[in-house]
Structure formats: C-alpha cells, structure tokens
C-alpha cells in the first residue's frame, strides 16, 4: 500500500500566502495560533495521519464495521487509533476553551481535518459528526446540558451523532416523522426510525450522545414543526456518572459502496415505550438550530473531498514514478520509462494536482471567512465575512467533493489494469469519495442553495464583490513578468467575465423563472468553483513568483506552483466557456420533456 | 431491483434513420438482414436480456466468480444463462456461415451486444472475448485449425480467450516474455504467466481455447518477435473428440472493483514442462494478426460503455419516477412530488440520455463502416469505409466508455443516499463501468492512436472529410423550421469549427512536436466524440422532425428525440469550447514539471 504523507509544504504555503492565516491569528481570541504553534500542529497532525490513521485505512475497508447482536465492532486498530487521536488532544482543536477546547481558528482546524480524511476517511467521519453536535450544544444547549455533555464530547471521551434522515425524509428534512412526547418531567419520549446515521453505534467510547430531530404532538407540519433533542445512549446522572441504558438501538448497518469502516446505522428509538430525550432550546426550532452548524458541516465535507483527492493523487503519482512501461515519445532511449514521463499520465496527474491545490485554498478561505465573521472587531467586516462564508460554503462542499471523485477516478486510470484491482488501493478511494457529493445536502441541493439564497437573495452583491477581487488579481497577474503569468491573468479575466454574465442572469431570473435558474444551478456552481479556484491559484502563483528571489526559499517548489497554476489556466479555466450556455439556456430542453418521454 | 428493458424503439430508430441499416443490408452477403428479421432479432434478444441475463446481474455481483482447487465456479444461474444464450444461436450472429455463423451484419450485432452488456456486463464479457478469438481464427487459422476449433467456438460449445497481458507487459504488449519452444512435432511448448485473462477459466463449457502471445527462442525483441498460438485447455483429437488436459491452469482470480461475476484469471502455462500450443499463421506475426481483430474488439468495449450507461440511466430514471421528495419549485401544489419533476434531476437524466443516444448512434455507425469496408462492391468505397472505421474506432471505445462511467455516476447521484447502498443496484453499475476505460487499450492509448495513426497519418484527410459531412448536417438542421433546429444546427456548426481548428493543429504538429500532440490527445478525442455525437443527434432530430407528420408514427417519441437533441446542443456541444486550449496549449505546463515536482 502506498503511504500517505501530509502535503505540509503546500498547506503551509496556502495558509500563509493565499488565505492569510497570520491575519486570522491576529484576531482577538486567536492569539494562540502563533507561527510556531501552527508549524508544530501541522507536523504532529501529519505524523498521526501518516503513522496511525493511514496504515489501517485499507484493512478497515476490507473488514468493514460489523453489527453483532446490537454491538458494533469497528475494524482492527480503529479503536486504538481513536484513543491515540483523543489522547493527543486532536478532538478539541477549534472548540471553546471554556469547555476544554483549544480555541484555535477553523482556518487551522481545516488543514488538520484534511489530513484525517486523506489518511482515513472512514475514521475521520466520527470526529466530523461529533463536531456538528458540539457546535449545536455550544450554541443552543442550556448551561446544564453543556456541563453534562460538552466537555466529554470535546475531549473525545464521548462522541456525538446527528440523527436527521428517515426513509421518507432525505433532502426534504421537513418530512421527518419521529415523535417526541412530553413525559411530564421535562423530558420527552422519543420514538421513530432514523437511517444513514454515521457512527450511530460503535466501540470507540463508553457513551454516544445522539442529536435527534423529532416532532412534538401538536407541532405544525413541515420544517417549522421539528424540534431537536439530546438522546444519550446511556443516560447521564447529574454528577456525570453513567446511568441507565436508554431505549434506543442500532437496528442494522448499511452495506455500502465505500467508507466500509464507518458504521452507517439504522437507529431505532423507543422500541420499549420511548427513549428519553432532552429538548435543546425551544420546541419547533430544531431546523433553525441545525442551520447554525450547517455551514461548518458542509465545509467539513468539502474538505473531505480535498483530502480524498489528495490521497488518490499521491497514490497515482507514486505509482506513476515506479511503473515502467513503453518507451518515451521523445528522446533516443529505446528502453521503457516510468509512466510519469508519458504526456497523458502527466496530464491526468496535473488535472488532479492543480485542482487539489485550488480546492485546498478554497476550503481554507471559507474557514477563514468563518473565523473573521466570528472574531473580527469591526461589525461591517464581520457581516461581509459572514456573507462570503455563506456564498463559499455550497461551492466548497460541491466543487471539492466532485473533485474528490474526479481525482480518485483519474487515480484509478493512471494505474491502468492495476487500478481496478482492490489490493492496489486506488479503487477504495473512488468508492469512498463517491459518498461526499451525496451527503450533507446533495451537490444539487448545494447548487440550489447557491443560486437562490447566496447569489440572488442579496441581488448578487456578495458574488459581484468577490468578482471584483478576482478581476484585480487577474490584472495583477498580467502585470507580472513572463508568458505564464500573462496566460494565467488573461484566462482568469476571461473566465471571470463569463461568471459575471452568468451571475447577472441568475440575479435577474431567479424570481421570474426559478425553474430555469434551478436547471442551470449545478453548472453555475461548477463555473463558480472553477473561477474561484483559478483566482486562488493565481494568487498562489503571484506569491510564488514574488518569493522566488528571496533567500532560503524552495525555488523548486515555487516554480512547481507557477507551472501548476499555468496548467490550471490552460486546462481548467477554459471549461467555463462550455458552461455559460447550459446555465442560461439549458432549462428549455430540461423542462420540456414529459416524465414519460424519459 | 429495477428491471432492464432493451430500448428497442430507440435502437430501431437509430438503425433505420441515423446509420442506414437498410443500405448495409443491401450489400452483397448481408441480404439475410431483412427488416422482418431485424425486428425479430431485436425483440428476441431484448427478451433474453430482460428475462434471463438482467435478473442474475446483481446476485452475480454479490456472489462473484470463485476459484476452488483450480476450478472456477461462476455465480448462481450464469451457467444456465450461457446455455440459453448458446442454444438460442446468439453466439453465432455475425460470423461466417461457412463455419456455422449467421453472417448478419455487425451493424445488427452491435445493438444485440449492447443489450447483453446492459443486462449483465459480467456475463457479456465471455462472448465478447470469444468473438476476438473467432475473428483471429477466421482470418489467420489454417483450414485444419478452423475445422477443429472454429465451429464449436461459433456455436458456443466452447469459448475462446485472449492471453496477452503479463505483469510487465500491459499497454506495452511488446514486452511479452512468455516462451514458445518448438517441440519438434510442429507444436510448441508454451511456458509463462498471463494476467487479467477474462474468463480464462470457467464452468460454462467443456473446453476453453486460449489464444496466447509468446516468443519463440530466436525471435527479435519487441513487438516484431511475438507469435500467436492456440493453446486449448483440453487437447483436441483429430476427430474433434476431447484429448488430454493441457499443461495450463488458473492460478488465481483477481479481487476487483467491479464485474465480480466475470472471472479475471491469472493463467499459468507450462508448470509441468510446457503447454502444447499450435502456431497461428507464421512466427513473429502475432501482433499483426491481433490488429485484424482489434477494431472490432475496441468497438465491442465501446458498446459496453453504451450498454452500461443505458442500464444505469434506466435504473435512475425509474427511481426518479417513483421517489417522492420535496415540493415542486413551480406550481401551487404544496405536497411533495416525484423527483423527476425537479429541474436538476431532469438535467442529470438528460445528460445521460442525450449522450447515450448519441453514443449508441456512434457505435452503430462504426459497425456499419466495418460492414461497408468488408462488403461494399466498390473498392474506393471500401477504402473510405475502412478509413472511417479506423478513425471512429478509438473515439467509440474511449468516448462511450467514459460515458458509461459518467452515466453510472450520475445514476448514483440521482438516487441520493440510496445510490450509495449496494442493494439499490446503482453502485454496481458504477463499479462495473469503471473497467471499460481501462481495458482493451486504455482511453489514453486510444487517444494516441487517434491523433497519430488516424488523424495525422493521412494528413487529416479522413477527419476533414467527416467534418465536411458534419457541416452539411448543421446547415440542413438550420434550414429546418423551429428554434430548436436553429440552435441544434448553429451549435453543431460552431463545435465543428472548433474541431476543425484542433484537427489542423494536430496534423501540423504531430511530426514536429509529438509530445505536444500526445498531451492534447485525450481532450482532442473528447472533442471529437462530442462533435460526432452532436452530428448524429442532429441527424436523428432532422429525421424525427421529418417523420412527425407521417401517419402511424409515434409523435411523442419523435418529439422526445428533438428535445433530447436540443439538450445535447445546449449542454454537451458547448463543452468543446473549453477543450480547444487544452488541446493546442496544454502541453506547455504538462511537459514542464520535473517528476519530483509532482
């Protein structure tokens, strides 16, 4: 199995020169994120990812999680890896110091999450879901709830889960039917079945704290009648000691295409009269509370896409360096060469690499907008940062997870026939990556969110402000010396013009013809991802070129950055010119066919 | 499991109105392909696919083929399905009547192969590989070899296999090391290991006839020193009765991402001194012989792509018609609707449907060019048809198999979370589809074949002749009434202009800078597939519109054809404008990076 090495040099470059982590670290409350600490955190996280999480990834896929008489057994080594992860303090990185968190910026938490996901996506899902539960409790839990649950969920002693989906309530969470009946003592009796519950049951920890959406008896229909409950696997006594087993159980594990080591549970609540649930906040506000953690959850899934794309790329790259096959197309050597010398193999690798670096920057930028929205001393800056985070979140979720699949599929192809053999490991990445465009809101849902709520609702203000920045960067690139920079700046400016045209159309059309805008939403999101990725790549190239003359810099790395951006400008940015018609004209045919004509 | 229904109406429309099967059936030797017979063949094949092959597809994936003490057991029902297939005469459709074949055109054989692959790709691989072996023997076998083997391989009593790949000889078949030493009696002793041998061992038939590439002792190095041998599992006595077990065995089956029911064998030849092999033709001409069957083998894999794309599309379409989730974006109904009403679901389904219909037409057209090249009475027509078949073959193989993956991945996405659950069946199609861009020459190899051997070698003559036809169709579409036709014609003309520009660049650059052309080869092939697919779609739309007024026609179907082509014109054709730069400029960055900078 080809090992995983966290791309720390690229991560550090992106943090420092593309998304300006130093500025984030200067915000009040983030002072702990000094350059030395950042370096140490990245190095240590990289070691855990490489030495502990990555080596059990393939075997975990083969073994899978197993349900045996109500008990879930995770694959060999996973429990021990979780212990190492929790004991290392990794679970607490971005959380509130008041409850034991380290209070580090999300801008730093994201690169670490990228490493966990690259090393072992099935493993990383457990902390990812816990994170959502922690955020919910931090924002909306009572003091008593925080005291009882939060510290242990932050330390990693317990994990949290999210119980939203039911068979009839997938994308349409308003269709939830699980019931919550007041028990008369302030608690509720929860009954119902939840599906697709990630780490709904496992053997990592002594307790599992479920966040469950359910309806109270007189709740209004739809999303406005859903409440949110804490439903612990074991009830917790007021002194924090474990109490009785709650009335809930894992009724089954799904048999999935990928992420086999991650137990995806069917959860049955209330077989024996009702599980004891504790209301969070007020009744009927459950969906509203969910939204407070949704941006970060979606960003987290986007980062999964970056992580799995990187892992698949490393696997393909290292194979391409060692697999010898056929002579080179140019040169006189009649002997066979490593396939990394063949142009089309290079093209495939660079297609992955150039987009991964852009997607990495995008995901960190989205995190930095979250940090600024939370911590910036100036209210207008906070508002703008929040709007930017809102705009970038669906793009990050969808574009980065599509890239995860693309990179994993390219990775299989680079291997040739060996890519199709499971023992090689490349196929697992493709199987694992394929879930990310689906869960946490399908990429189609993300695209609808983008066009209607993030672009049209404010009349395009946030999107157009970002486009102005992009044009500035394109102009700055054109002012730099060299052909590569001229192409990078020129192609970025052309692509931004196409996005501006599409954005204006979305803003103008969203109210008058929402079906037309919805039909073009996915290509619009894709265009946005490509252009914003191109912008961040251009920023990286500009910084790399500027640094190249400085003493002590790694010129080989910086030169590679420039060439990689040139590749992106040549091969990825021009795709936007094939997307404008689908966005603005695609709906005619899309809406014309009868269901029976499909 | 959602059933498979062969799209016979679309197949018949494509055969009659897009690729002109009647003209093929009028060629000398193909008279048997009367309209009545064609209809009967399509109907009966559709029934076998639907009732026998499709129902065992998912279970076959779950069980997989198993190697037990040297014996391969195919999954439940596969042996019986093979018997039904062979007894129905389906194995013999396109082969020489002199040896028991039905002598029907390949233009008709391809739709049938599409059905087998859509219904059960793992099953269909066995006849597909046998077909290559039959063609080799038909073209190059001695009369004695034909007498002993050919009839039974055509009837389906025995199957044939292709033994090319070795661990060090994948894309580079010239690196084959298996040895063939003359035994002094006219036979050879074959030793060596072959990998990735599809149906190298199985339980369908009493004998398996292996076609094996190996080197004789004094052979020159590389592709010019490889000979081709018949190596039967059981030797065949001169009277055709079974003789001794030959010295070969299945040493293992691969554990693969997909096509689990198809045994992919490691074959060991000569553990006990050497398997008895019979030379085909002359020594050192094995690769040359292989090339005679390569076009059809590659076309067959392209048709697999069409078949699996269709299967995945049907699965997603039928799910989308029954899955109810969320209210419609337009209209007043507050209740949830079937998801086929949501614009983005329609967009995904039409992305598959529109390209499948184009790819279907392309694969049948390639087959018709093969038929004309073989049977046309005029030598110049034969030459042109051969050149067209040569040009279209790599495009069909690569573009259609990429589409198979795309359609299967879209199919998973349409299902949402259920798509990731193996029991749904959508995921299997993605796993199965993923092999087709790899085997029978990776799609990168196809692209190199296209640019260097098929486009540049004749100075672009064949490609430019085809482009002239495409322009004529675009003009004809623009002359038809209606907005849809104007867009179809206009976007096709624009796309053809881009392909012409790219073609000229390929022709001019292939000799002076082959690495540049190789770096742009895959995008060039993709552009070619999109434009040729758009051309054939436009032909279909023109025919559909013309037929719409005729009595007795299915107007709903014809109208659907027109809308589907309009979708292709809006959404697929414009992609070419994002491909021109990658083709003509992509090499700069592709070739600039050091291996260590990846």
JSON list of N, CA, C and O in Angstrom, two decimals, chain B residues 17-35:
[
{"chain": "B", "resi": 17, "resn": "UNK", "atom": "N", "xyz": [-32.79, 5.28, -39.22]},
{"chain": "B", "resi": 17, "resn": "UNK", "atom": "CA", "xyz": [-32.81, 6.69, -39.63]},
{"chain": "B", "resi": 17, "resn": "UNK", "atom": "C", "xyz": [-31.50, 7.42, -39.40]},
{"chain": "B", "resi": 17, "resn": "UNK", "atom": "O", "xyz": [-31.36, 8.56, -39.83]},
{"chain": "B", "resi": 18, "resn": "UNK", "atom": "N", "xyz": [-30.58, 6.83, -38.67]},
{"chain": "B", "resi": 18, "resn": "UNK", "atom": "CA", "xyz": [-29.32, 7.54, -38.43]},
{"chain": "B", "resi": 18, "resn": "UNK", "atom": "C", "xyz": [-28.15, 6.84, -39.12]},
{"chain": "B", "resi": 18, "resn": "UNK", "atom": "O", "xyz": [-27.32, 7.49, -39.74]},
{"chain": "B", "resi": 19, "resn": "UNK", "atom": "N", "xyz": [-28.07, 5.52, -39.01]},
{"chain": "B", "resi": 19, "resn": "UNK", "atom": "CA", "xyz": [-26.88, 4.86, -39.58]},
{"chain": "B", "resi": 19, "resn": "UNK", "atom": "C", "xyz": [-27.23, 4.01, -40.82]},
{"chain": "B", "resi": 19, "resn": "UNK", "atom": "O", "xyz": [-26.36, 3.35, -41.36]},
{"chain": "B", "resi": 20, "resn": "UNK", "atom": "N", "xyz": [-28.45, 4.07, -41.25]},
{"chain": "B", "resi": 20, "resn": "UNK", "atom": "CA", "xyz": [-28.86, 3.46, -42.53]},
{"chain": "B", "resi": 20, "resn": "UNK", "atom": "C", "xyz": [-28.56, 1.95, -42.60]},
{"chain": "B", "resi": 20, "resn": "UNK", "atom": "O", "xyz": [-27.86, 1.49, -43.50]},
{"chain": "B", "resi": 21, "resn": "UNK", "atom": "N", "xyz": [-29.12, 1.22, -41.70]},
{"chain": "B", "resi": 21, "resn": "UNK", "atom": "CA", "xyz": [-29.01, -0.24, -41.77]},
{"chain": "B", "resi": 21, "resn": "UNK", "atom": "C", "xyz": [-29.56, -0.80, -43.08]},
{"chain": "B", "resi": 21, "resn": "UNK", "atom": "O", "xyz": [-28.97, -1.72, -43.66]},
{"chain": "B", "resi": 22, "resn": "UNK", "atom": "N", "xyz": [-30.67, -0.25, -43.61]},
{"chain": "B", "resi": 22, "resn": "UNK", "atom": "CA", "xyz": [-31.15, -0.79, -44.89]},
{"chain": "B", "resi": 22, "resn": "UNK", "atom": "C", "xyz": [-30.07, -0.78, -45.98]},
{"chain": "B", "resi": 22, "resn": "UNK", "atom": "O", "xyz": [-30.00, -1.72, -46.77]},
{"chain": "B", "resi": 23, "resn": "UNK", "atom": "N", "xyz": [-29.26, 0.26, -46.02]},
{"chain": "B", "resi": 23, "resn": "UNK", "atom": "CA", "xyz": [-28.19, 0.29, -47.03]},
{"chain": "B", "resi": 23, "resn": "UNK", "atom": "C", "xyz": [-27.16, -0.81, -46.76]},
{"chain": "B", "resi": 23, "resn": "UNK", "atom": "O", "xyz": [-26.63, -1.43, -47.69]},
{"chain": "B", "resi": 24, "resn": "UNK", "atom": "N", "xyz": [-26.88, -1.06, -45.50]},
{"chain": "B", "resi": 24, "resn": "UNK", "atom": "CA", "xyz": [-25.94, -2.14, -45.15]},
{"chain": "B", "resi": 24, "resn": "UNK", "atom": "C", "xyz": [-26.54, -3.49, -45.54]},
{"chain": "B", "resi": 24, "resn": "UNK", "atom": "O", "xyz": [-25.86, -4.36, -46.10]},
{"chain": "B", "resi": 25, "resn": "UNK", "atom": "N", "xyz": [-27.83, -3.64, -45.27]},
{"chain": "B", "resi": 25, "resn": "UNK", "atom": "CA", "xyz": [-28.48, -4.92, -45.58]},
{"chain": "B", "resi": 25, "resn": "UNK", "atom": "C", "xyz": [-28.56, -5.16, -47.08]},
{"chain": "B", "resi": 25, "resn": "UNK", "atom": "O", "xyz": [-28.77, -6.30, -47.52]},
{"chain": "B", "resi": 26, "resn": "UNK", "atom": "N", "xyz": [-28.37, -4.10, -47.86]},
{"chain": "B", "resi": 26, "resn": "UNK", "atom": "CA", "xyz": [-28.40, -4.26, -49.31]},
{"chain": "B", "resi": 26, "resn": "UNK", "atom": "C", "xyz": [-27.04, -4.68, -49.88]},
{"chain": "B", "resi": 26, "resn": "UNK", "atom": "O", "xyz": [-26.92, -4.98, -51.06]},
{"chain": "B", "resi": 27, "resn": "UNK", "atom": "N", "xyz": [-26.02, -4.70, -49.03]},
{"chain": "B", "resi": 27, "resn": "UNK", "atom": "CA", "xyz": [-24.68, -5.09, -49.51]},
{"chain": "B", "resi": 27, "resn": "UNK", "atom": "C", "xyz": [-24.65, -6.60, -49.78]},
{"chain": "B", "resi": 27, "resn": "UNK", "atom": "O", "xyz": [-25.33, -7.37, -49.11]},
{"chain": "B", "resi": 28, "resn": "UNK", "atom": "N", "xyz": [-23.86, -7.02, -50.76]},
{"chain": "B", "resi": 28, "resn": "UNK", "atom": "CA", "xyz": [-23.80, -8.45, -51.08]},
{"chain": "B", "resi": 28, "resn": "UNK", "atom": "C", "xyz": [-23.37, -9.27, -49.87]},
{"chain": "B", "resi": 28, "resn": "UNK", "atom": "O", "xyz": [-22.37, -8.93, -49.21]},
{"chain": "B", "resi": 29, "resn": "UNK", "atom": "N", "xyz": [-24.10, -10.29, -49.56]},
{"chain": "B", "resi": 29, "resn": "UNK", "atom": "CA", "xyz": [-23.77, -11.16, -48.44]},
{"chain": "B", "resi": 29, "resn": "UNK", "atom": "C", "xyz": [-24.58, -10.85, -47.20]},
{"chain": "B", "resi": 29, "resn": "UNK", "atom": "O", "xyz": [-24.61, -11.65, -46.26]},
{"chain": "B", "resi": 30, "resn": "UNK", "atom": "N", "xyz": [-25.20, -9.69, -47.16]},
{"chain": "B", "resi": 30, "resn": "UNK", "atom": "CA", "xyz": [-25.98, -9.31, -45.97]},
{"chain": "B", "resi": 30, "resn": "UNK", "atom": "C", "xyz": [-27.49, -9.34, -46.24]},
{"chain": "B", "resi": 30, "resn": "UNK", "atom": "O", "xyz": [-28.28, -8.77, -45.47]},
{"chain": "B", "resi": 31, "resn": "UNK", "atom": "N", "xyz": [-27.87, -9.98, -47.33]},
{"chain": "B", "resi": 31, "resn": "UNK", "atom": "CA", "xyz": [-29.27, -9.96, -47.73]},
{"chain": "B", "resi": 31, "resn": "UNK", "atom": "C", "xyz": [-30.19, -10.54, -46.65]},
{"chain": "B", "resi": 31, "resn": "UNK", "atom": "O", "xyz": [-31.38, -10.21, -46.58]},
{"chain": "B", "resi": 32, "resn": "UNK", "atom": "N", "xyz": [-29.64, -11.42, -45.82]},
{"chain": "B", "resi": 32, "resn": "UNK", "atom": "CA", "xyz": [-30.48, -12.05, -44.80]},
{"chain": "B", "resi": 32, "resn": "UNK", "atom": "C", "xyz": [-31.09, -11.03, -43.83]},
{"chain": "B", "resi": 32, "resn": "UNK", "atom": "O", "xyz": [-32.11, -11.30, -43.21]},
{"chain": "B", "resi": 33, "resn": "UNK", "atom": "N", "xyz": [-30.42, -9.85, -43.72]},
{"chain": "B", "resi": 33, "resn": "UNK", "atom": "CA", "xyz": [-30.86, -8.87, -42.72]},
{"chain": "B", "resi": 33, "resn": "UNK", "atom": "C", "xyz": [-32.08, -8.09, -43.22]},
{"chain": "B", "resi": 33, "resn": "UNK", "atom": "O", "xyz": [-32.06, -6.86, -43.31]},
{"chain": "B", "resi": 34, "resn": "UNK", "atom": "N", "xyz": [-33.14, -8.79, -43.51]},
{"chain": "B", "resi": 34, "resn": "UNK", "atom": "CA", "xyz": [-34.37, -8.15, -43.94]},
{"chain": "B", "resi": 34, "resn": "UNK", "atom": "C", "xyz": [-35.01, -7.41, -42.76]},
{"chain": "B", "resi": 34, "resn": "UNK", "atom": "O", "xyz": [-34.74, -7.74, -41.61]},
{"chain": "B", "resi": 35, "resn": "UNK", "atom": "N", "xyz": [-35.85, -6.41, -43.04]},
{"chain": "B", "resi": 35, "resn": "UNK", "atom": "CA", "xyz": [-36.49, -5.69, -41.95]},
{"chain": "B", "resi": 35, "resn": "UNK", "atom": "C", "xyz": [-37.22, -6.62, -40.98]},
{"chain": "B", "resi": 35, "resn": "UNK", "atom": "O", "xyz": [-37.15, -6.43, -39.75]}
]
